[in-house]
Amino acid sequence: MHEWALAEGVISTASRVAAEEGLEEITEIVVMVGELQQVDREALLFALEQQRTPNMMKTRFRIDPIPARMRCRVCGEEWNFKREALDNDEAEAVHFLPEIAHAFIECPNCGSPDFEVTEGRGIWLASVRGVRMAG
Amino acid sequence: MGRRVGLLDLDLTSPSTHLILGVDGLQPIEDKGIIPPRVHGLSYISIVLFSPEELIPLRGVDISNAIIELLAITRWEDLDYLIVDMPPGIGDEVLDIIRLMGRSFFLLVSTPSPLALETVGKLLFLLLELKAPILGVVENMATKPTSEVKRRLEELEVAYLGAIGYDPELDDALGHVDRVMRTRFMEDVGKLAGEVESRLHKGVHRQ
Ligand SMILES: [Zn+2]
């Protein structure tokens, strides 16, 4: 389960933010999950729950899916990523390493693999809410 | 003897270590991340594990994102050494390793050609400027006993670690590790490995 490692990154980043901001308790963590990486929401949530730190005992984890958008660097075409564009092996490779999408996806207008993922590539920590230490 | 060694091929657009090792059909192991599969005793990660055949055109930001992803999800075992194979020059890969893997030591490889030396020279200047620890430079495919590489390094006060002679039989052995191990090339590499390890243990001073 690769979601475990992604959750680990979220937890350690949130812990660092909490330490920097002097939060003694984290009440909410919001994670954005880009559709390109096809992260399993349930698996990610489970992994986050399992890796709670002492200041995350009451944390609510919110996971928001973000559609993946692409823009061709050659002709400017923009389009949405669709999971059906990939077969299972391809989807799995992109799941591990989203950049591998460049091997399997091309611009629907001009056929170029030179596109940028403008939104919804991978997973990122959007916000950390908490309670500041007194004094 | 008996070191635990990992090999991370960070040449994402033109990987080649899998060809030397004869890696075929190897899959990453998924367990709370990615566990590097074992290849001839090495813990091994390369982009070919995820996408063996395809051509993957990547620009700078994609390369950085892919490197961050690989570093974040890979669970290396307790290793003595992790060797990171990099593409030549001073591209995104080198900058990312300097930025993200602060404990790395740099081992540079140059052929005797002035063209290779020019590229390696630029990388050396960058590393010296960034105060990154440099183990030294190895001369590969050496054909002459007198070395221009060595002379240039003396000017820069960077260690010349030694030479690997040009071995015309190496190409035929690629992909067959038992044969690679018996080449003159590997004999030279073996000597250098001892030199590199003793330098690491003495501690490379940061310039
Ligand atoms: Zn296009």
PDB file of C-alpha atoms in Angstrom, chain B:
ATOM      1  CA  MET B   1      33.345  -6.800   2.195  1.00  0.00           C
ATOM      2  CA  GLY B   2      29.644  -7.447   2.481  1.00  0.00           C
ATOM      3  CA  ARG B   3      28.390  -3.877   2.367  1.00  0.00           C
ATOM      4  CA  ARG B   4      24.671  -3.208   2.045  1.00  0.00           C
ATOM      5  CA  VAL B   5      24.382  -1.047  -1.023  1.00  0.00           C
ATOM      6  CA  GLY B   6      21.454   0.636  -2.751  1.00  0.00           C
ATOM      7  CA  LEU B   7      21.472   1.957  -6.293  1.00  0.00           C
ATOM      8  CA  LEU B   8      19.115   4.746  -7.302  1.00  0.00           C
ATOM      9  CA  ASP B   9      19.174   5.543 -11.006  1.00  0.00           C
ATOM     10  CA  LEU B  10      18.115   9.175 -11.231  1.00  0.00           C
ATOM     11  CA  ASP B  11      18.605   9.454 -14.945  1.00  0.00           C
ATOM     12  CA  LEU B  12      14.885   9.579 -15.611  1.00  0.00           C
ATOM     13  CA  THR B  13      14.890  10.288 -19.314  1.00  0.00           C
ATOM     14  CA  SER B  14      17.816   8.044 -20.321  1.00  0.00           C
ATOM     15  CA  PRO B  15      18.254   5.394 -17.644  1.00  0.00           C
ATOM     16  CA  SER B  16      20.950   2.816 -18.339  1.00  0.00           C
ATOM     17  CA  THR B  17      21.894   0.960 -15.141  1.00  0.00           C
ATOM     18  CA  HIS B  18      19.218  -1.668 -15.878  1.00  0.00           C
ATOM     19  CA  LEU B  19      21.062  -2.563 -19.089  1.00  0.00           C
ATOM     20  CA  ILE B  20      24.319  -3.125 -17.217  1.00  0.00           C
ATOM     21  CA  LEU B  21      22.582  -5.205 -14.545  1.00  0.00           C
ATOM     22  CA  GLY B  22      20.450  -7.147 -17.015  1.00  0.00           C
ATOM     23  CA  VAL B  23      17.237  -6.120 -15.267  1.00  0.00           C
ATOM     24  CA  ASP B  24      14.142  -7.394 -17.017  1.00  0.00           C
ATOM     25  CA  GLY B  25      10.556  -7.634 -15.822  1.00  0.00           C
ATOM     26  CA  LEU B  26      11.433  -6.521 -12.316  1.00  0.00           C
ATOM     27  CA  GLN B  27       8.583  -4.971 -10.331  1.00  0.00           C
ATOM     28  CA  PRO B  28       8.659  -2.643  -7.356  1.00  0.00           C
ATOM     29  CA  ILE B  29       7.398  -4.212  -4.135  1.00  0.00           C
ATOM     30  CA  GLU B  30       4.543  -2.282  -2.545  1.00  0.00           C
ATOM     31  CA  ASP B  31       4.472  -2.217   1.241  1.00  0.00           C
ATOM     32  CA  LYS B  32       3.737   1.054   3.006  1.00  0.00           C
ATOM     33  CA  GLY B  33       5.582   2.672   0.123  1.00  0.00           C
ATOM     34  CA  ILE B  34       7.967   1.074  -2.346  1.00  0.00           C
ATOM     35  CA  ILE B  35      10.527  -1.484  -1.251  1.00  0.00           C
ATOM     36  CA  PRO B  36      13.426  -1.589  -3.697  1.00  0.00           C
ATOM     37  CA  PRO B  37      13.718  -5.018  -5.302  1.00  0.00           C
ATOM     38  CA  ARG B  38      17.057  -6.836  -5.045  1.00  0.00           C
ATOM     39  CA  VAL B  39      19.225  -7.136  -8.113  1.00  0.00           C
ATOM     40  CA  HIS B  40      22.495  -9.034  -7.738  1.00  0.00           C
ATOM     41  CA  GLY B  41      22.633  -8.046  -4.078  1.00  0.00           C
ATOM     42  CA  LEU B  42      21.790  -4.380  -4.715  1.00  0.00           C
ATOM     43  CA  SER B  43      18.603  -2.670  -3.541  1.00  0.00           C
ATOM     44  CA  TYR B  44      17.571  -1.107  -6.801  1.00  0.00           C
ATOM     45  CA  ILE B  45      15.308   1.724  -7.934  1.00  0.00           C
ATOM     46  CA  SER B  46      15.053   3.071 -11.451  1.00  0.00           C
ATOM     47  CA  ILE B  47      12.223   4.582 -13.441  1.00  0.00           C
ATOM     48  CA  VAL B  48      12.305   1.432 -15.601  1.00  0.00           C
ATOM     49  CA  LEU B  49      10.727  -0.498 -12.713  1.00  0.00           C
ATOM     50  CA  PHE B  50       7.600   1.594 -13.215  1.00  0.00           C
ATOM     51  CA  SER B  51       7.705   1.918 -16.966  1.00  0.00           C
ATOM     52  CA  PRO B  52      10.122  -0.482 -18.648  1.00  0.00           C
ATOM     53  CA  GLU B  53       9.703   0.307 -22.332  1.00  0.00           C
ATOM     54  CA  GLU B  54       8.211   3.703 -22.792  1.00  0.00           C
ATOM     55  CA  LEU B  55       9.913   6.875 -23.741  1.00  0.00           C
ATOM     56  CA  ILE B  56       9.113   9.468 -21.091  1.00  0.00           C
ATOM     57  CA  PRO B  57       9.753  13.026 -22.229  1.00  0.00           C
ATOM     58  CA  LEU B  58      10.132  15.180 -19.107  1.00  0.00           C
ATOM     59  CA  ARG B  59      10.911  18.823 -18.524  1.00  0.00           C
ATOM     60  CA  GLY B  60      12.632  20.310 -15.484  1.00  0.00           C
ATOM     61  CA  VAL B  61       9.637  20.677 -13.200  1.00  0.00           C
ATOM     62  CA  ASP B  62       8.481  17.143 -14.039  1.00  0.00           C
ATOM     63  CA  ILE B  63      11.934  15.784 -13.268  1.00  0.00           C
ATOM     64  CA  SER B  64      11.956  17.529  -9.890  1.00  0.00           C
ATOM     65  CA  ASN B  65       8.469  16.278  -9.060  1.00  0.00           C
ATOM     66  CA  ALA B  66       9.387  12.730 -10.046  1.00  0.00           C
ATOM     67  CA  ILE B  67      12.562  12.830  -7.939  1.00  0.00           C
ATOM     68  CA  ILE B  68      10.662  14.121  -4.908  1.00  0.00           C
ATOM     69  CA  GLU B  69       8.054  11.395  -5.399  1.00  0.00           C
ATOM     70  CA  LEU B  70      10.697   8.656  -5.657  1.00  0.00           C
ATOM     71  CA  LEU B  71      12.560   9.893  -2.584  1.00  0.00           C
ATOM     72  CA  ALA B  72       9.319  10.201  -0.623  1.00  0.00           C
ATOM     73  CA  ILE B  73       7.854   6.768  -1.329  1.00  0.00           C
ATOM     74  CA  THR B  74      10.950   4.551  -1.424  1.00  0.00           C
ATOM     75  CA  ARG B  75      11.709   2.676   1.781  1.00  0.00           C
ATOM     76  CA  TRP B  76      15.394   1.831   1.611  1.00  0.00           C
ATOM     77  CA  GLU B  77      16.544  -0.754   4.083  1.00  0.00           C
ATOM     78  CA  ASP B  78      19.335   0.106   6.486  1.00  0.00           C
ATOM     79  CA  LEU B  79      22.123   0.626   3.956  1.00  0.00           C
ATOM     80  CA  ASP B  80      25.838   1.270   4.275  1.00  0.00           C
ATOM     81  CA  TYR B  81      25.842   3.166   0.988  1.00  0.00           C
ATOM     82  CA  LEU B  82      23.209   4.536  -1.339  1.00  0.00           C
ATOM     83  CA  ILE B  83      24.699   5.229  -4.726  1.00  0.00           C
ATOM     84  CA  VAL B  84      22.767   7.719  -6.822  1.00  0.00           C
ATOM     85  CA  ASP B  85      23.558   7.515 -10.520  1.00  0.00           C
ATOM     86  CA  MET B  86      23.065  10.881 -12.191  1.00  0.00           C
ATOM     87  CA  PRO B  87      22.921  12.110 -15.754  1.00  0.00           C
ATOM     88  CA  PRO B  88      25.886  14.228 -16.863  1.00  0.00           C
ATOM     89  CA  GLY B  89      26.052  17.963 -16.355  1.00  0.00           C
ATOM     90  CA  ILE B  90      24.374  20.396 -14.011  1.00  0.00           C
ATOM     91  CA  GLY B  91      20.703  19.814 -14.715  1.00  0.00           C
ATOM     92  CA  ASP B  92      17.725  19.529 -12.409  1.00  0.00           C
ATOM     93  CA  GLU B  93      18.802  16.170 -11.017  1.00  0.00           C
ATOM     94  CA  VAL B  94      22.027  17.532  -9.541  1.00  0.00           C
ATOM     95  CA  LEU B  95      20.344  20.644  -8.194  1.00  0.00           C
ATOM     96  CA  ASP B  96      17.631  18.520  -6.595  1.00  0.00           C
ATOM     97  CA  ILE B  97      20.093  16.175  -4.946  1.00  0.00           C
ATOM     98  CA  ILE B  98      22.010  19.140  -3.521  1.00  0.00           C
ATOM     99  CA  ARG B  99      18.701  20.588  -2.296  1.00  0.00           C
ATOM    100  CA  LEU B 100      17.046  17.408  -1.020  1.00  0.00           C
ATOM    101  CA  MET B 101      19.842  15.024  -0.008  1.00  0.00           C
ATOM    102  CA  GLY B 102      22.115  17.234   2.031  1.00  0.00           C
ATOM    103  CA  ARG B 103      24.288  14.394   3.267  1.00  0.00           C
ATOM    104  CA  SER B 104      25.463  13.317  -0.168  1.00  0.00           C
ATOM    105  CA  PHE B 105      29.077  13.141  -1.251  1.00  0.00           C
ATOM    106  CA  PHE B 106      29.868  13.750  -4.882  1.00  0.00           C
ATOM    107  CA  LEU B 107      31.968  11.399  -6.945  1.00  0.00           C
ATOM    108  CA  LEU B 108      32.543  12.704 -10.456  1.00  0.00           C
ATOM    109  CA  VAL B 109      33.481  10.714 -13.501  1.00  0.00           C
ATOM    110  CA  SER B 110      35.224  12.115 -16.549  1.00  0.00           C
ATOM    111  CA  THR B 111      36.718  10.587 -19.653  1.00  0.00           C
ATOM    112  CA  PRO B 112      40.069  12.005 -20.783  1.00  0.00           C
ATOM    113  CA  SER B 113      38.301  13.898 -23.568  1.00  0.00           C
ATOM    114  CA  PRO B 114      38.490  17.680 -23.223  1.00  0.00           C
ATOM    115  CA  LEU B 115      34.758  17.706 -23.989  1.00  0.00           C
ATOM    116  CA  ALA B 116      33.898  15.552 -20.968  1.00  0.00           C
ATOM    117  CA  LEU B 117      36.361  17.468 -18.864  1.00  0.00           C
ATOM    118  CA  GLU B 118      34.617  20.703 -19.777  1.00  0.00           C
ATOM    119  CA  THR B 119      31.255  19.358 -18.494  1.00  0.00           C
ATOM    120  CA  VAL B 120      32.756  17.871 -15.342  1.00  0.00           C
ATOM    121  CA  GLY B 121      34.664  21.102 -14.745  1.00  0.00           C
ATOM    122  CA  LYS B 122      31.420  23.071 -14.698  1.00  0.00           C
ATOM    123  CA  LEU B 123      29.870  20.649 -12.234  1.00  0.00           C
ATOM    124  CA  LEU B 124      32.985  20.888 -10.061  1.00  0.00           C
ATOM    125  CA  PHE B 125      32.779  24.672  -9.972  1.00  0.00           C
ATOM    126  CA  LEU B 126      29.113  24.482  -9.018  1.00  0.00           C
ATOM    127  CA  LEU B 127      29.783  22.009  -6.208  1.00  0.00           C
ATOM    128  CA  LEU B 128      32.751  24.011  -4.927  1.00  0.00           C
ATOM    129  CA  GLU B 129      30.663  27.162  -4.942  1.00  0.00           C
ATOM    130  CA  LEU B 130      27.831  25.458  -3.063  1.00  0.00           C
ATOM    131  CA  LYS B 131      30.358  23.927  -0.639  1.00  0.00           C
ATOM    132  CA  ALA B 132      29.053  20.438  -1.404  1.00  0.00           C
ATOM    133  CA  PRO B 133      31.409  17.677  -0.248  1.00  0.00           C
ATOM    134  CA  ILE B 134      33.390  16.255  -3.180  1.00  0.00           C
ATOM    135  CA  LEU B 135      35.017  12.854  -2.876  1.00  0.00           C
ATOM    136  CA  GLY B 136      37.005  13.393  -6.027  1.00  0.00           C
ATOM    137  CA  VAL B 137      37.092  12.572  -9.701  1.00  0.00           C
ATOM    138  CA  VAL B 138      37.554   9.232 -11.408  1.00  0.00           C
ATOM    139  CA  GLU B 139      38.957   9.105 -14.901  1.00  0.00           C
ATOM    140  CA  ASN B 140      37.040   6.612 -17.005  1.00  0.00           C
ATOM    141  CA  MET B 141      38.077   5.078 -20.350  1.00  0.00           C
ATOM    142  CA  ALA B 142      41.638   6.169 -19.774  1.00  0.00           C
ATOM    143  CA  THR B 143      43.973   5.336 -22.650  1.00  0.00           C
ATOM    144  CA  LYS B 144      47.157   7.192 -21.715  1.00  0.00           C
ATOM    145  CA  PRO B 145      49.356   6.930 -18.624  1.00  0.00           C
ATOM    146  CA  THR B 146      49.711  10.708 -18.385  1.00  0.00           C
ATOM    147  CA  SER B 147      46.518  12.361 -17.416  1.00  0.00           C
ATOM    148  CA  GLU B 148      45.189  15.760 -18.380  1.00  0.00           C
ATOM    149  CA  VAL B 149      42.331  15.136 -15.939  1.00  0.00           C
ATOM    150  CA  LYS B 150      44.809  14.777 -13.104  1.00  0.00           C
ATOM    151  CA  ARG B 151      46.665  17.945 -14.051  1.00  0.00           C
ATOM    152  CA  ARG B 152      43.456  20.001 -14.203  1.00  0.00           C
ATOM    153  CA  LEU B 153      42.311  18.683 -10.816  1.00  0.00           C
ATOM    154  CA  GLU B 154      45.582  19.635  -9.175  1.00  0.00           C
ATOM    155  CA  GLU B 155      44.908  23.228 -10.192  1.00  0.00           C
ATOM    156  CA  LEU B 156      41.506  23.042  -8.482  1.00  0.00           C
ATOM    157  CA  GLU B 157      42.792  21.129  -5.438  1.00  0.00           C
ATOM    158  CA  VAL B 158      40.271  18.349  -6.016  1.00  0.00           C
ATOM    159  CA  ALA B 159      41.310  14.730  -5.457  1.00  0.00           C
ATOM    160  CA  TYR B 160      42.089  12.549  -8.468  1.00  0.00           C
ATOM    161  CA  LEU B 161      40.914   9.130  -7.317  1.00  0.00           C
ATOM    162  CA  GLY B 162      42.403   7.090 -10.113  1.00  0.00           C
ATOM    163  CA  ALA B 163      41.757   5.777 -13.581  1.00  0.00           C
ATOM    164  CA  ILE B 164      39.637   3.060 -15.108  1.00  0.00           C
ATOM    165  CA  GLY B 165      41.308   1.860 -18.278  1.00  0.00           C
ATOM    166  CA  TYR B 166      39.429   1.658 -21.545  1.00  0.00           C
ATOM    167  CA  ASP B 167      38.150  -1.900 -21.797  1.00  0.00           C
ATOM    168  CA  PRO B 168      36.930  -2.868 -25.277  1.00  0.00           C
ATOM    169  CA  GLU B 169      35.372  -6.036 -23.856  1.00  0.00           C
ATOM    170  CA  LEU B 170      33.026  -4.277 -21.487  1.00  0.00           C
ATOM    171  CA  ASP B 171      30.234  -3.595 -23.983  1.00  0.00           C
ATOM    172  CA  ASP B 172      29.876  -7.275 -24.833  1.00  0.00           C
ATOM    173  CA  ALA B 173      29.510  -8.167 -21.170  1.00  0.00           C
ATOM    174  CA  LEU B 174      26.757  -5.660 -20.407  1.00  0.00           C
ATOM    175  CA  GLY B 175      23.614  -7.261 -19.070  1.00  0.00           C
ATOM    176  CA  HIS B 176      25.517 -10.328 -17.811  1.00  0.00           C
ATOM    177  CA  VAL B 177      26.666  -9.387 -14.363  1.00  0.00           C
ATOM    178  CA  ASP B 178      28.899 -12.432 -13.886  1.00  0.00           C
ATOM    179  CA  ARG B 179      30.786 -11.486 -17.053  1.00  0.00           C
ATOM    180  CA  VAL B 180      30.898  -7.786 -16.158  1.00  0.00           C
ATOM    181  CA  MET B 181      32.460  -8.751 -12.835  1.00  0.00           C
ATOM    182  CA  ARG B 182      35.315 -10.525 -14.637  1.00  0.00           C
ATOM    183  CA  THR B 183      36.249  -7.584 -16.875  1.00  0.00           C
ATOM    184  CA  ARG B 184      39.382  -5.479 -16.494  1.00  0.00           C
ATOM    185  CA  PHE B 185      36.993  -2.585 -16.083  1.00  0.00           C
ATOM    186  CA  MET B 186      35.619  -4.082 -12.855  1.00  0.00           C
ATOM    187  CA  GLU B 187      39.102  -4.892 -11.636  1.00  0.00           C
ATOM    188  CA  ASP B 188      39.917  -1.169 -11.842  1.00  0.00           C
ATOM    189  CA  VAL B 189      36.570  -0.265 -10.259  1.00  0.00           C
ATOM    190  CA  GLY B 190      37.294  -2.606  -7.370  1.00  0.00           C
ATOM    191  CA  LYS B 191      40.572  -0.819  -6.609  1.00  0.00           C
ATOM    192  CA  LEU B 192      38.839   2.556  -6.738  1.00  0.00           C
ATOM    193  CA  ALA B 193      36.052   1.397  -4.455  1.00  0.00           C
ATOM    194  CA  GLY B 194      38.613   0.688  -1.744  1.00  0.00           C
ATOM    195  CA  GLU B 195      40.112   4.140  -2.199  1.00  0.00           C
ATOM    196  CA  VAL B 196      36.691   5.812  -2.078  1.00  0.00           C
ATOM    197  CA  GLU B 197      35.648   3.946   1.026  1.00  0.00           C
ATOM    198  CA  SER B 198      38.809   4.793   2.926  1.00  0.00           C
ATOM    199  CA  ARG B 199      38.319   8.455   2.032  1.00  0.00           C
ATOM    200  CA  LEU B 200      34.726   8.323   3.277  1.00  0.00           C
ATOM    201  CA  HIS B 201      35.886   6.856   6.569  1.00  0.00           C
ATOM    202  CA  LYS B 202      38.580   9.457   7.005  1.00  0.00           C
ATOM    203  CA  GLY B 203      35.869  12.020   6.444  1.00  0.00           C
ATOM    204  CA  VAL B 204      35.873  14.265   3.448  1.00  0.00           C
ATOM    205  CA  HIS B 205      36.467  17.787   4.557  1.00  0.00           C
ATOM    206  CA  ARG B 206      33.902  20.252   3.332  1.00  0.00           C
ATOM    207  CA  GLN B 207      35.638  22.934   1.331  1.00  0.00           C
TER     208      GLN B 207
END
